[in-house]
CSV table of C-alpha atoms (C1' of nucleotides) in Angstrom, one decimal:
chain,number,residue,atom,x,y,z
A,13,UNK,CA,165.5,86.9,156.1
A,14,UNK,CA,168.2,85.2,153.9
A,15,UNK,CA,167.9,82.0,155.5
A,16,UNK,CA,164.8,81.1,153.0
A,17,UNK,CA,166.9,82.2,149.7
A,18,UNK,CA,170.1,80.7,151.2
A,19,UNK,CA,168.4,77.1,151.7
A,20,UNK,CA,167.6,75.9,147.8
A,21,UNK,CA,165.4,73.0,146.6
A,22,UNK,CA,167.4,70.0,147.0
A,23,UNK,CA,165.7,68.1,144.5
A,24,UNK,CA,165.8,70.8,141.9
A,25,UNK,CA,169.1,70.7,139.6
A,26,UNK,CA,170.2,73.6,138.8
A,27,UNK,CA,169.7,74.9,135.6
A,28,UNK,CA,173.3,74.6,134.2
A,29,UNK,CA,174.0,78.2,132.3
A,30,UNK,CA,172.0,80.5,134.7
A,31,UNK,CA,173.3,81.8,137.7
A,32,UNK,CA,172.2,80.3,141.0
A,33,UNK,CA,170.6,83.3,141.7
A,34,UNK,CA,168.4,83.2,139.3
A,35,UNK,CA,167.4,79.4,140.0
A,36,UNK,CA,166.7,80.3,143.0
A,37,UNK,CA,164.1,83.0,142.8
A,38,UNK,CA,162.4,81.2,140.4
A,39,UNK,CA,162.7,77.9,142.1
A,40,UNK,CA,160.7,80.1,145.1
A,41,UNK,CA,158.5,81.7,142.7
A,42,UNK,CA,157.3,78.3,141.6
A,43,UNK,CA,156.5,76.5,145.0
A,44,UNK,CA,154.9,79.8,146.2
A,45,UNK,CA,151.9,78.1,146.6
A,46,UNK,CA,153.1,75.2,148.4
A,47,UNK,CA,153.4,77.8,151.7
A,48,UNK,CA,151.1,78.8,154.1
A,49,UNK,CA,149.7,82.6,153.4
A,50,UNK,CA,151.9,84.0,156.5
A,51,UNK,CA,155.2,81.8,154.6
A,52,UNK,CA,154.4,83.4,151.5
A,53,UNK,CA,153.6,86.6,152.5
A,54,UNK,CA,156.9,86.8,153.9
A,55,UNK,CA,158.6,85.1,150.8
A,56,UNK,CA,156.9,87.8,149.1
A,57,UNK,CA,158.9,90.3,151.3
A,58,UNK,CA,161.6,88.5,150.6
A,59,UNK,CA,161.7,88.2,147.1
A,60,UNK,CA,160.9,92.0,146.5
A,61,UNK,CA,163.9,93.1,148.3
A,62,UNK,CA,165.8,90.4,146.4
A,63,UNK,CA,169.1,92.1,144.2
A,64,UNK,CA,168.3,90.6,141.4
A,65,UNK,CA,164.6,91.4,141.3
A,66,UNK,CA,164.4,93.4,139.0
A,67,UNK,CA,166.0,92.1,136.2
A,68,UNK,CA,164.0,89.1,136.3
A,69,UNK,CA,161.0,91.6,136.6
A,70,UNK,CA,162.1,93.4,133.3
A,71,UNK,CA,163.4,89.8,131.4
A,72,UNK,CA,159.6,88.3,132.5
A,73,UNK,CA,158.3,91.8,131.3
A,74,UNK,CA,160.0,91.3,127.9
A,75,UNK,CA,158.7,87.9,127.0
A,76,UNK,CA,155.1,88.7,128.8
A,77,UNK,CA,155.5,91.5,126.3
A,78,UNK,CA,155.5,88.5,122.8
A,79,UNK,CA,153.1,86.4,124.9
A,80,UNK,CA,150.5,89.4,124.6
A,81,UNK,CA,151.5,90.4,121.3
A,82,UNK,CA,150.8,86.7,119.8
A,83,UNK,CA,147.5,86.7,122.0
A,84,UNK,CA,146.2,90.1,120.8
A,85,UNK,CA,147.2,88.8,117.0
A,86,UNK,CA,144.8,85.4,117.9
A,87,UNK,CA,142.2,87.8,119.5
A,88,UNK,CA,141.9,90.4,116.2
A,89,UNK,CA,140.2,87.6,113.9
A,90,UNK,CA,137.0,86.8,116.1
A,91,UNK,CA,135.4,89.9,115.8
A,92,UNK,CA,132.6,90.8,113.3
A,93,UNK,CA,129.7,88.5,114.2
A,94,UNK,CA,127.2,88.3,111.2
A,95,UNK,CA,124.8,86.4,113.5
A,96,UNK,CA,125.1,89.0,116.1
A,97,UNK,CA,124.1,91.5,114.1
A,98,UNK,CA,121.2,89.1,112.5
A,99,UNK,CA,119.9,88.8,116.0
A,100,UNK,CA,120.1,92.3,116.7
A,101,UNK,CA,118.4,93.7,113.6
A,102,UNK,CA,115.5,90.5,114.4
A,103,UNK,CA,115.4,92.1,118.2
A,104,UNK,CA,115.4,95.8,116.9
A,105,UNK,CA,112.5,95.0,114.2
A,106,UNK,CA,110.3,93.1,116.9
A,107,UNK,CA,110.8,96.5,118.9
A,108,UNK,CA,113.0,95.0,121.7
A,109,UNK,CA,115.6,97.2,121.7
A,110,UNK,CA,114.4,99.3,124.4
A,111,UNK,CA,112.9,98.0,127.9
A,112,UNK,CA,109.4,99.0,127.9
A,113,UNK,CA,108.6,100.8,124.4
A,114,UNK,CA,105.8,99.7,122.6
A,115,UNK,CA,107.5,98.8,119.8
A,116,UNK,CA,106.7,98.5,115.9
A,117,UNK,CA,106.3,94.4,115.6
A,118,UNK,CA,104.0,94.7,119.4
A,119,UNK,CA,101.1,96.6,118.1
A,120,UNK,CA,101.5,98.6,114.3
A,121,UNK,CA,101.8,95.4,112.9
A,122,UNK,CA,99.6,93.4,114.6
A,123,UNK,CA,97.2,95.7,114.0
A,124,UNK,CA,97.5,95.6,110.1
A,125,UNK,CA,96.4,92.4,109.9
A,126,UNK,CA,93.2,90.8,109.3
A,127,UNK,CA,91.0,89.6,112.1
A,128,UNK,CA,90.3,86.0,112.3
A,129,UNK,CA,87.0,86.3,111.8
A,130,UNK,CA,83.7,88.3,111.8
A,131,UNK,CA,84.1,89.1,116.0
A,132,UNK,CA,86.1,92.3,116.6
A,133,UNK,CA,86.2,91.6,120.2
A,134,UNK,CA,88.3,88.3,119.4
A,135,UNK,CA,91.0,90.5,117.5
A,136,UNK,CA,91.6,92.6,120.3
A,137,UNK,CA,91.7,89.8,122.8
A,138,UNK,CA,94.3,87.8,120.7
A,139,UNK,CA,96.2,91.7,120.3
A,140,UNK,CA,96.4,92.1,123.8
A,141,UNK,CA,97.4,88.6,124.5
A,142,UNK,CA,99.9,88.8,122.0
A,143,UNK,CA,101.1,92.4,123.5
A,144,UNK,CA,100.8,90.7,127.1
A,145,UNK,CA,103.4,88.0,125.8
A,146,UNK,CA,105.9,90.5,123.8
A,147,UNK,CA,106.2,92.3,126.7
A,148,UNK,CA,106.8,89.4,128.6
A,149,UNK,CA,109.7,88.1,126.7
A,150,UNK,CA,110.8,92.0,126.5
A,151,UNK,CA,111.1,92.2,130.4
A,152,UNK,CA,112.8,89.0,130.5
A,153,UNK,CA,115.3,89.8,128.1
A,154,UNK,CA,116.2,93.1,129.8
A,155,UNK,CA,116.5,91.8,133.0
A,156,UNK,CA,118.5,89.4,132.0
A,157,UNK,CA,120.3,91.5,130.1
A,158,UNK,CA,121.1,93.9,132.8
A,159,UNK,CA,122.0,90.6,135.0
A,160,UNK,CA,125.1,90.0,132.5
A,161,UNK,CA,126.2,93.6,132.0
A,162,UNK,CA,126.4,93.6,135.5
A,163,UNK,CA,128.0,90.6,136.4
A,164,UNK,CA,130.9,91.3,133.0
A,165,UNK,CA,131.2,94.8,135.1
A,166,UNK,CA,131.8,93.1,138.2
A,167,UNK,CA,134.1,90.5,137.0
A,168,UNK,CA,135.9,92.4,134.5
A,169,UNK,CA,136.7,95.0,137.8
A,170,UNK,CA,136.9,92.0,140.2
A,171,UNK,CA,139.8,90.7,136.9
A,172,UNK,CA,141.5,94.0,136.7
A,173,UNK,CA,142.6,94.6,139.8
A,174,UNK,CA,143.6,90.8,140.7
A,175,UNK,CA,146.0,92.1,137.7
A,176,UNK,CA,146.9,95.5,139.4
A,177,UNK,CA,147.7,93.5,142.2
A,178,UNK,CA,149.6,90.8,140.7
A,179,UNK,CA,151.1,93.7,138.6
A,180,UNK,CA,153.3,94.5,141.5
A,181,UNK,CA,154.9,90.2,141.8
A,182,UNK,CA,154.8,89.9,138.1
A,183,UNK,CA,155.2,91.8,134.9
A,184,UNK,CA,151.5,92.6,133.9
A,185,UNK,CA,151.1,95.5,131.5
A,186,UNK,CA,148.3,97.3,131.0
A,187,UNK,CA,147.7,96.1,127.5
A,188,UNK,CA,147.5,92.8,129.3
A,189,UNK,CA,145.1,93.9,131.4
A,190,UNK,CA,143.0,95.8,128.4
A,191,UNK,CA,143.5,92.1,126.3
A,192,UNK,CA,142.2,90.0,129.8
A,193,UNK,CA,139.1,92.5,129.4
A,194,UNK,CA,138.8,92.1,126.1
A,195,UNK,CA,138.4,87.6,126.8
A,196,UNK,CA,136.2,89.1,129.2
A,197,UNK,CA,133.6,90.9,127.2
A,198,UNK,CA,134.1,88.4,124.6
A,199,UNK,CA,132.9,85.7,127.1
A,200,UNK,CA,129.8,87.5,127.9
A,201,UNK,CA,129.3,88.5,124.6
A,202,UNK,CA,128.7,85.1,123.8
A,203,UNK,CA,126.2,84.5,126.5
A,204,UNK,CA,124.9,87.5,125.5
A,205,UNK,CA,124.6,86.3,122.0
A,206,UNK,CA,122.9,82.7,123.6
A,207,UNK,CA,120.2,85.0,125.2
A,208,UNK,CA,119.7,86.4,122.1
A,209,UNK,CA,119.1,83.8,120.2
A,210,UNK,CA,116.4,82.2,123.0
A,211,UNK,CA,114.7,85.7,123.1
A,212,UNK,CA,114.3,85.4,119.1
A,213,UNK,CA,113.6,81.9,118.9
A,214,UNK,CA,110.9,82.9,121.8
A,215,UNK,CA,109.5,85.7,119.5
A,216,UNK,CA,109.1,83.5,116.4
A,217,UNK,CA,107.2,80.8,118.5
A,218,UNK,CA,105.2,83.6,119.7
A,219,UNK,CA,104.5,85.4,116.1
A,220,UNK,CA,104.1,82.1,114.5
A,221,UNK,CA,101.2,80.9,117.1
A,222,UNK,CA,99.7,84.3,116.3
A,223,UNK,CA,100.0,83.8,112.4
A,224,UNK,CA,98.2,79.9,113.0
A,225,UNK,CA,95.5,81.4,115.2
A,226,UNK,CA,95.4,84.3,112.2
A,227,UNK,CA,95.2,81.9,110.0
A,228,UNK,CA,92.6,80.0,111.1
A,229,UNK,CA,89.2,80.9,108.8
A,230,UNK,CA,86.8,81.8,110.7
A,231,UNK,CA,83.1,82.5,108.9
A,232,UNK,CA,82.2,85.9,108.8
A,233,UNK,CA,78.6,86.7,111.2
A,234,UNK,CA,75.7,86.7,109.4
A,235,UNK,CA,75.5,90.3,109.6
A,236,UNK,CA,79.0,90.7,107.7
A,237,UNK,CA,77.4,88.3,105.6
A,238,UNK,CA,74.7,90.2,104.2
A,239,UNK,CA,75.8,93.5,104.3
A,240,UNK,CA,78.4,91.9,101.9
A,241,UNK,CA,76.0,90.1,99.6
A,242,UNK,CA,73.4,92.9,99.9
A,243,UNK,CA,76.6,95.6,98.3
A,244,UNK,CA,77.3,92.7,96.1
A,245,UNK,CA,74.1,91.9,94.2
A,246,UNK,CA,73.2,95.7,94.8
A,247,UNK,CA,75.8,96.8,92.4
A,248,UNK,CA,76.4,93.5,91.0
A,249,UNK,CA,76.9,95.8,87.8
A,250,UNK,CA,80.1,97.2,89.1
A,251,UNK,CA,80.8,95.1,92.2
A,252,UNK,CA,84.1,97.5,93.1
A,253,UNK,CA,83.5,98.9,96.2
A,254,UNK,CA,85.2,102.5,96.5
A,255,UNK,CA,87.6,102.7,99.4
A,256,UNK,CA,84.7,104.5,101.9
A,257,UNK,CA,82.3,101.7,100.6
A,258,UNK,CA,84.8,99.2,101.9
A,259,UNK,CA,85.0,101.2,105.4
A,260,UNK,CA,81.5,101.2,105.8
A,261,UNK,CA,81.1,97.4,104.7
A,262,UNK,CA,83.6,97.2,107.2
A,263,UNK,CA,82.0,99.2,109.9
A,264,UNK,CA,78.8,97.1,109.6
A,265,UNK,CA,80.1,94.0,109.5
A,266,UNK,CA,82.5,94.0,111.7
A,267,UNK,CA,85.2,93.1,110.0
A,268,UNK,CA,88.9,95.0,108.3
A,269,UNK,CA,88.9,96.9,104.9
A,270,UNK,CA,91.2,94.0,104.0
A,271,UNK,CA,88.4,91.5,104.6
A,272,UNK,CA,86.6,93.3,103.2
A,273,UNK,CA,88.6,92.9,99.8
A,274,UNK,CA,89.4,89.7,100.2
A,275,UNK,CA,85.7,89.0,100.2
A,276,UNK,CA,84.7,90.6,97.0
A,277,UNK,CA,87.9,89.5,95.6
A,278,UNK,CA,86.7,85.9,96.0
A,279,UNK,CA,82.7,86.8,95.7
A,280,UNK,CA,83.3,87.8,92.3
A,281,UNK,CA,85.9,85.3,90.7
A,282,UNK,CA,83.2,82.3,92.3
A,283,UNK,CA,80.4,84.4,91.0
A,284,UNK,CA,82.1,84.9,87.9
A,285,UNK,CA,83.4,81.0,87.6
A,286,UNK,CA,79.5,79.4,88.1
A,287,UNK,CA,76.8,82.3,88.2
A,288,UNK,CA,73.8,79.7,88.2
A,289,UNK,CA,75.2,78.6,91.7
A,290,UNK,CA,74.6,82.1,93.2
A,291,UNK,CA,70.9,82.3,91.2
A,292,UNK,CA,69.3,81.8,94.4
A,293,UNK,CA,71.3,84.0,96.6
A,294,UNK,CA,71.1,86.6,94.0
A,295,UNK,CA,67.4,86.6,94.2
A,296,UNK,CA,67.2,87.0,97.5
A,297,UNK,CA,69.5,89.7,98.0
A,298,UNK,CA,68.0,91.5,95.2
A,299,UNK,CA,64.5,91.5,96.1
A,300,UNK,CA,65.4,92.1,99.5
A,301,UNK,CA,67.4,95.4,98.1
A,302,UNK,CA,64.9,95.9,96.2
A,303,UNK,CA,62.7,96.9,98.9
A,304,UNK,CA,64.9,98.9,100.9
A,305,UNK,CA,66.1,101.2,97.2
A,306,UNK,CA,62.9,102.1,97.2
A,307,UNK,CA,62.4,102.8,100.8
A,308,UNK,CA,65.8,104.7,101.1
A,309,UNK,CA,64.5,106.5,97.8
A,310,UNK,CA,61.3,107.5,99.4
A,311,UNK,CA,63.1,108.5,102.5
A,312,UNK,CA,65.9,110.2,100.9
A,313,UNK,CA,65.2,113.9,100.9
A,314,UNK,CA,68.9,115.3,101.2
A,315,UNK,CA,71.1,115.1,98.4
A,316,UNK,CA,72.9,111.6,99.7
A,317,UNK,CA,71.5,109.0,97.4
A,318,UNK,CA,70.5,106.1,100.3
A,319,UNK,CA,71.2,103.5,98.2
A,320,UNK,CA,70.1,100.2,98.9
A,321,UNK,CA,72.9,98.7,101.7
A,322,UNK,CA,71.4,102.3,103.3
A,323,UNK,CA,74.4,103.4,105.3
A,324,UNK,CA,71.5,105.3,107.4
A,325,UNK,CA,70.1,102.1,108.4
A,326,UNK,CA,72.7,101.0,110.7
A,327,UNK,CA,70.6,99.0,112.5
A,328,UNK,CA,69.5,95.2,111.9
A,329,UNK,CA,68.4,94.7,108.3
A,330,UNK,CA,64.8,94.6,107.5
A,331,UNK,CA,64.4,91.1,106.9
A,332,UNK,CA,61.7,92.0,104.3
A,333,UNK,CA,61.4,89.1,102.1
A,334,UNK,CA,58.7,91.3,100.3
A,335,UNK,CA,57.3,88.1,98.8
A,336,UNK,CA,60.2,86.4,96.2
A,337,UNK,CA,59.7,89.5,93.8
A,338,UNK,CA,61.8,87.4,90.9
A,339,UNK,CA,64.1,90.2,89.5
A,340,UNK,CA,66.3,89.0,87.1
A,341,UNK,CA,69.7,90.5,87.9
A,342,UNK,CA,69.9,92.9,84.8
A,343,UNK,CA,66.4,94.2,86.2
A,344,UNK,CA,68.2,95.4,89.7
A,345,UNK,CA,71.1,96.4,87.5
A,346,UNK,CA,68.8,99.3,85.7
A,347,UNK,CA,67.2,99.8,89.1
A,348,UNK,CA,69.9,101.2,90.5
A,349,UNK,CA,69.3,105.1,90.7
A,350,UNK,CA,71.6,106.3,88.8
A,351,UNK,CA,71.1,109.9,88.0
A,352,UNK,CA,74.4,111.1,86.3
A,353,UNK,CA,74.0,107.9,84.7
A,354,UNK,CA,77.1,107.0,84.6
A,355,UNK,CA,77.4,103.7,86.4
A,356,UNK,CA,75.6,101.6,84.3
A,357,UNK,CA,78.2,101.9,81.3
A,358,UNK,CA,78.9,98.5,82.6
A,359,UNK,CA,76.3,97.2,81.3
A,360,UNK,CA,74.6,95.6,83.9
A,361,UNK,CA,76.0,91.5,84.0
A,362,UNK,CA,78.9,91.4,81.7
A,363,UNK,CA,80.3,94.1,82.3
A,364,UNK,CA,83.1,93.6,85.1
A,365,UNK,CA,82.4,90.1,83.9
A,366,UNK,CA,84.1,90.7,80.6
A,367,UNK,CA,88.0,91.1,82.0
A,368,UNK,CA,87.3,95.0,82.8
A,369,UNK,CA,89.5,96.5,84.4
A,370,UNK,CA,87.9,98.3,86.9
A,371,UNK,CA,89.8,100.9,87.6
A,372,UNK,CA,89.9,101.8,84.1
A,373,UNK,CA,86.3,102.3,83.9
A,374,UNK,CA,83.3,103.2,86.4
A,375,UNK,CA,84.6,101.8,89.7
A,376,UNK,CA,83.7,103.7,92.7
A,377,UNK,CA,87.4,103.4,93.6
A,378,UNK,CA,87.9,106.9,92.0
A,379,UNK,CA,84.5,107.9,92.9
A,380,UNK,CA,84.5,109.9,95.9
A,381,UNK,CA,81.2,109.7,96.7
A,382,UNK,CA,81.3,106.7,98.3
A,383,UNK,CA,79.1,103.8,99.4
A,384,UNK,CA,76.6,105.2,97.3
A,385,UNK,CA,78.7,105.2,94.1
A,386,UNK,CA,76.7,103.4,92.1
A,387,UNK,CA,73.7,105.7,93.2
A,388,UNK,CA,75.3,109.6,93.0
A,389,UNK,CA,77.0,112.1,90.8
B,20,DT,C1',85.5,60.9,107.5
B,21,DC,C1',84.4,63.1,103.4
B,22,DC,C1',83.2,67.0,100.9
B,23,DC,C1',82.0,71.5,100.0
B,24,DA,C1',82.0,76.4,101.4
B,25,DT,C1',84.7,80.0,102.4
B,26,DG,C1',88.3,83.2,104.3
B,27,DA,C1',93.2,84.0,103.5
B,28,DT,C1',97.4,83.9,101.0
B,29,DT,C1',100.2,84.1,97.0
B,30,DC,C1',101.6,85.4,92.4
B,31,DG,C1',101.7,87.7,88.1
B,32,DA,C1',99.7,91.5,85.4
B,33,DG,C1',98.6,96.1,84.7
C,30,DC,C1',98.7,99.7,94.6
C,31,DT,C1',94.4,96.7,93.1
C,32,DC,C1',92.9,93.1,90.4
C,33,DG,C1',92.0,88.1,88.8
C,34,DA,C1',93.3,83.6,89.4
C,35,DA,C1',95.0,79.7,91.7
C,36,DT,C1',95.7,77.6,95.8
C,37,DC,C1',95.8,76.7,100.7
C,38,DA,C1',93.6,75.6,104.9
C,39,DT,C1',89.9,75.4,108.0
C,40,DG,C1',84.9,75.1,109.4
C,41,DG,C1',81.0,72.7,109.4
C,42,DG,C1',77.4,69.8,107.6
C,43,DA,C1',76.1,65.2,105.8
DNA sequence: TCCCATGATTCGAG
DNA sequence: CTCGAATCATGGGA
């Protein structure tokens, strides 16, 4: 077994102030892989019952030992990742944090929003499309997730005990091995972080086509229509529907609360801004509520005031023209039942008109009784 | 293609 | 929070 140490590397000098020893063993350490495995297996051998193994082990342990030491010190100052954390908050608020958990972004705030337009069934067509596509990206992302916690498992294992091995030829400490896992996981963090990113860029193309399609005005039916205008020029004295009011507006028409709003929000500022453009629609809407007051009044024996949207009448609206009976508008004003008589302190036209806040006054806001505020105690 | 109607959004006030 | 007001953006008719 000496012959291999005894027959040096011609073509090697000798460094001049070590000992040939020395040279040697690292002359054979550095053509190691020149040799066939059964060669090296046995220069291994060799080199392992070498004399003056282990001092070279402990002097290749002692400057392995800096080499770590200034590799930890460039590791320390990549840590904190502001992005990362951007990206996980974004991932945690579109509820993809867990695999399969309906999460808050999927449905509680899709389901806040206004409906595109006067067809319910639309709303919850685009909802579950855009609950069939979350959950899409959401299994994507776990899986792939799951595919890189493995594969960092695997390879930070497959990594450490290469080490172990090699811990027994060379000096490999086990802060060198914790550092080599450390690269690791900082490796597939950063894939990690790519997949990340893709899976929030995926959700913002996603929320953003819902927002267009949102966003995209669609006229209300003719139903919503009238049972709007009707509750409009009904109470056109105080045109503030309570909350309830709203619901049931809602209800009928089939549209959201918030449409609801946004409808009287802009019916009244563009009544307000040319009132002789809504003369005509006012006329009809008030003749034709004209009508049903008085037939909800003759009908109404219980103490709920039908007033004239009649939230009784669910049904389609008696198209009763009832001949153009030309009411002016502060005629339906004073028609309105009102028993307590409280919710004409409006004044009939002018009233809301004149920069009133409505809260402040009569509005049914406060008024618990409902659609019918205008109508009941 | 233009123009008006209209639903939605934004912003500041209260 | 709701409101008025201004504005945006789209639908739909001429």
């Amino acid at each position: 077994m000496d012959a291999p140490l005894r027959s040096p590397w011609p073509a090697q000098p000798p460094p001049a102030p070590r000992r040939p020893d020395t040279s040697d063993v690292l002359q054979q350490i550095m053509t190691i892989t020149d040799q066939s495995l059964d060669e090296a297996q046995a220069r291994k051998h060799a080199l392992n019952c070498h004399r003056m193994k282990p001092a070279l082990f402990s002097v290749l342990c002692e400057i392995k030992e800096k080499t770590v030491v200034s590799i930890r010190g460039i590791q320390e100052d990549h840590l904190p990742d502001a992005q990362l954390m951007r990206l996980d908050n974004m991932l945690l608020a579109e509820g993809m944090s867990r695999p399969e958990k309906r999460g808050r972004g999927g449905s509680a705030a899709v389901a806040s929003t206004a409906t595109p337009g006067g067809c319910p069934n639309d709303n919850n067509i685009e909802h579950s499309d855009y609950r069939a596509k979350l959950s899409q990206i959401r299994q994507i992302y776990h899986s792939e997730l799951e595919k890189y916690e493995q594969a960092c498992r695997e390879f930070t294992t497959h990594v450490t005990n290469l080490l172990r091995e090699q811990s027994r030829m060379r000096p490999v400490s086990p802060k060198e091995i914790e550092c080599m896992v450390g690269v690791i996981h900082g490796k597939f963090s950063t894939i990690q972080m790519q997949l990340k990113q893709s899976t929030c860029e995926a959700l913002m193309t996603l929320r953003s086509r819902f927002l267009d399609a949102r966003r995209k005005r669609r006229n209300f039916s003719k139903q919503a229509t009238e049972v709007l205008n009707e509750y409009f020029y009904s109470h056109l004295s105080n045109p503030y529907p309570s909350e309830e009011a709203k619901e049931e507006l809602a209800r009928k028409g089939g549209i959201t609360v918030s449409q609801v709003s946004n409808w009287f929000g802009n019916k009244r500022i563009r009544y307000k801004k040319n009132t002789g453009k809504f003369q005509e629609e006012a006329t009809i809407y008030t003749s034709k509520s004209t009508v049903d007051a008085t037939k909800a009044r003759a009908l109404e024996s219980q103490g709920s005031c039908l007033s004239v949207p009649s939230p009784g009448s669910s049904g389609p609206f008696p198209l009763t023209s009832a001949g153009d009976t030309f009411l002016t508008l502060q005629t339906l004003a004073f028609l309105q039942p009102s028993p307590g008589g409280n919710c004409l302190q409006s004044q009939a036209r002018g009233g809301w008109q004149g920069a009133m806040p409505p809260q402040s006054t009569a509005s049914p806001t406060g008024d618990p009784s409902s659609i019918n505020s205008d109508a009941s105690n």
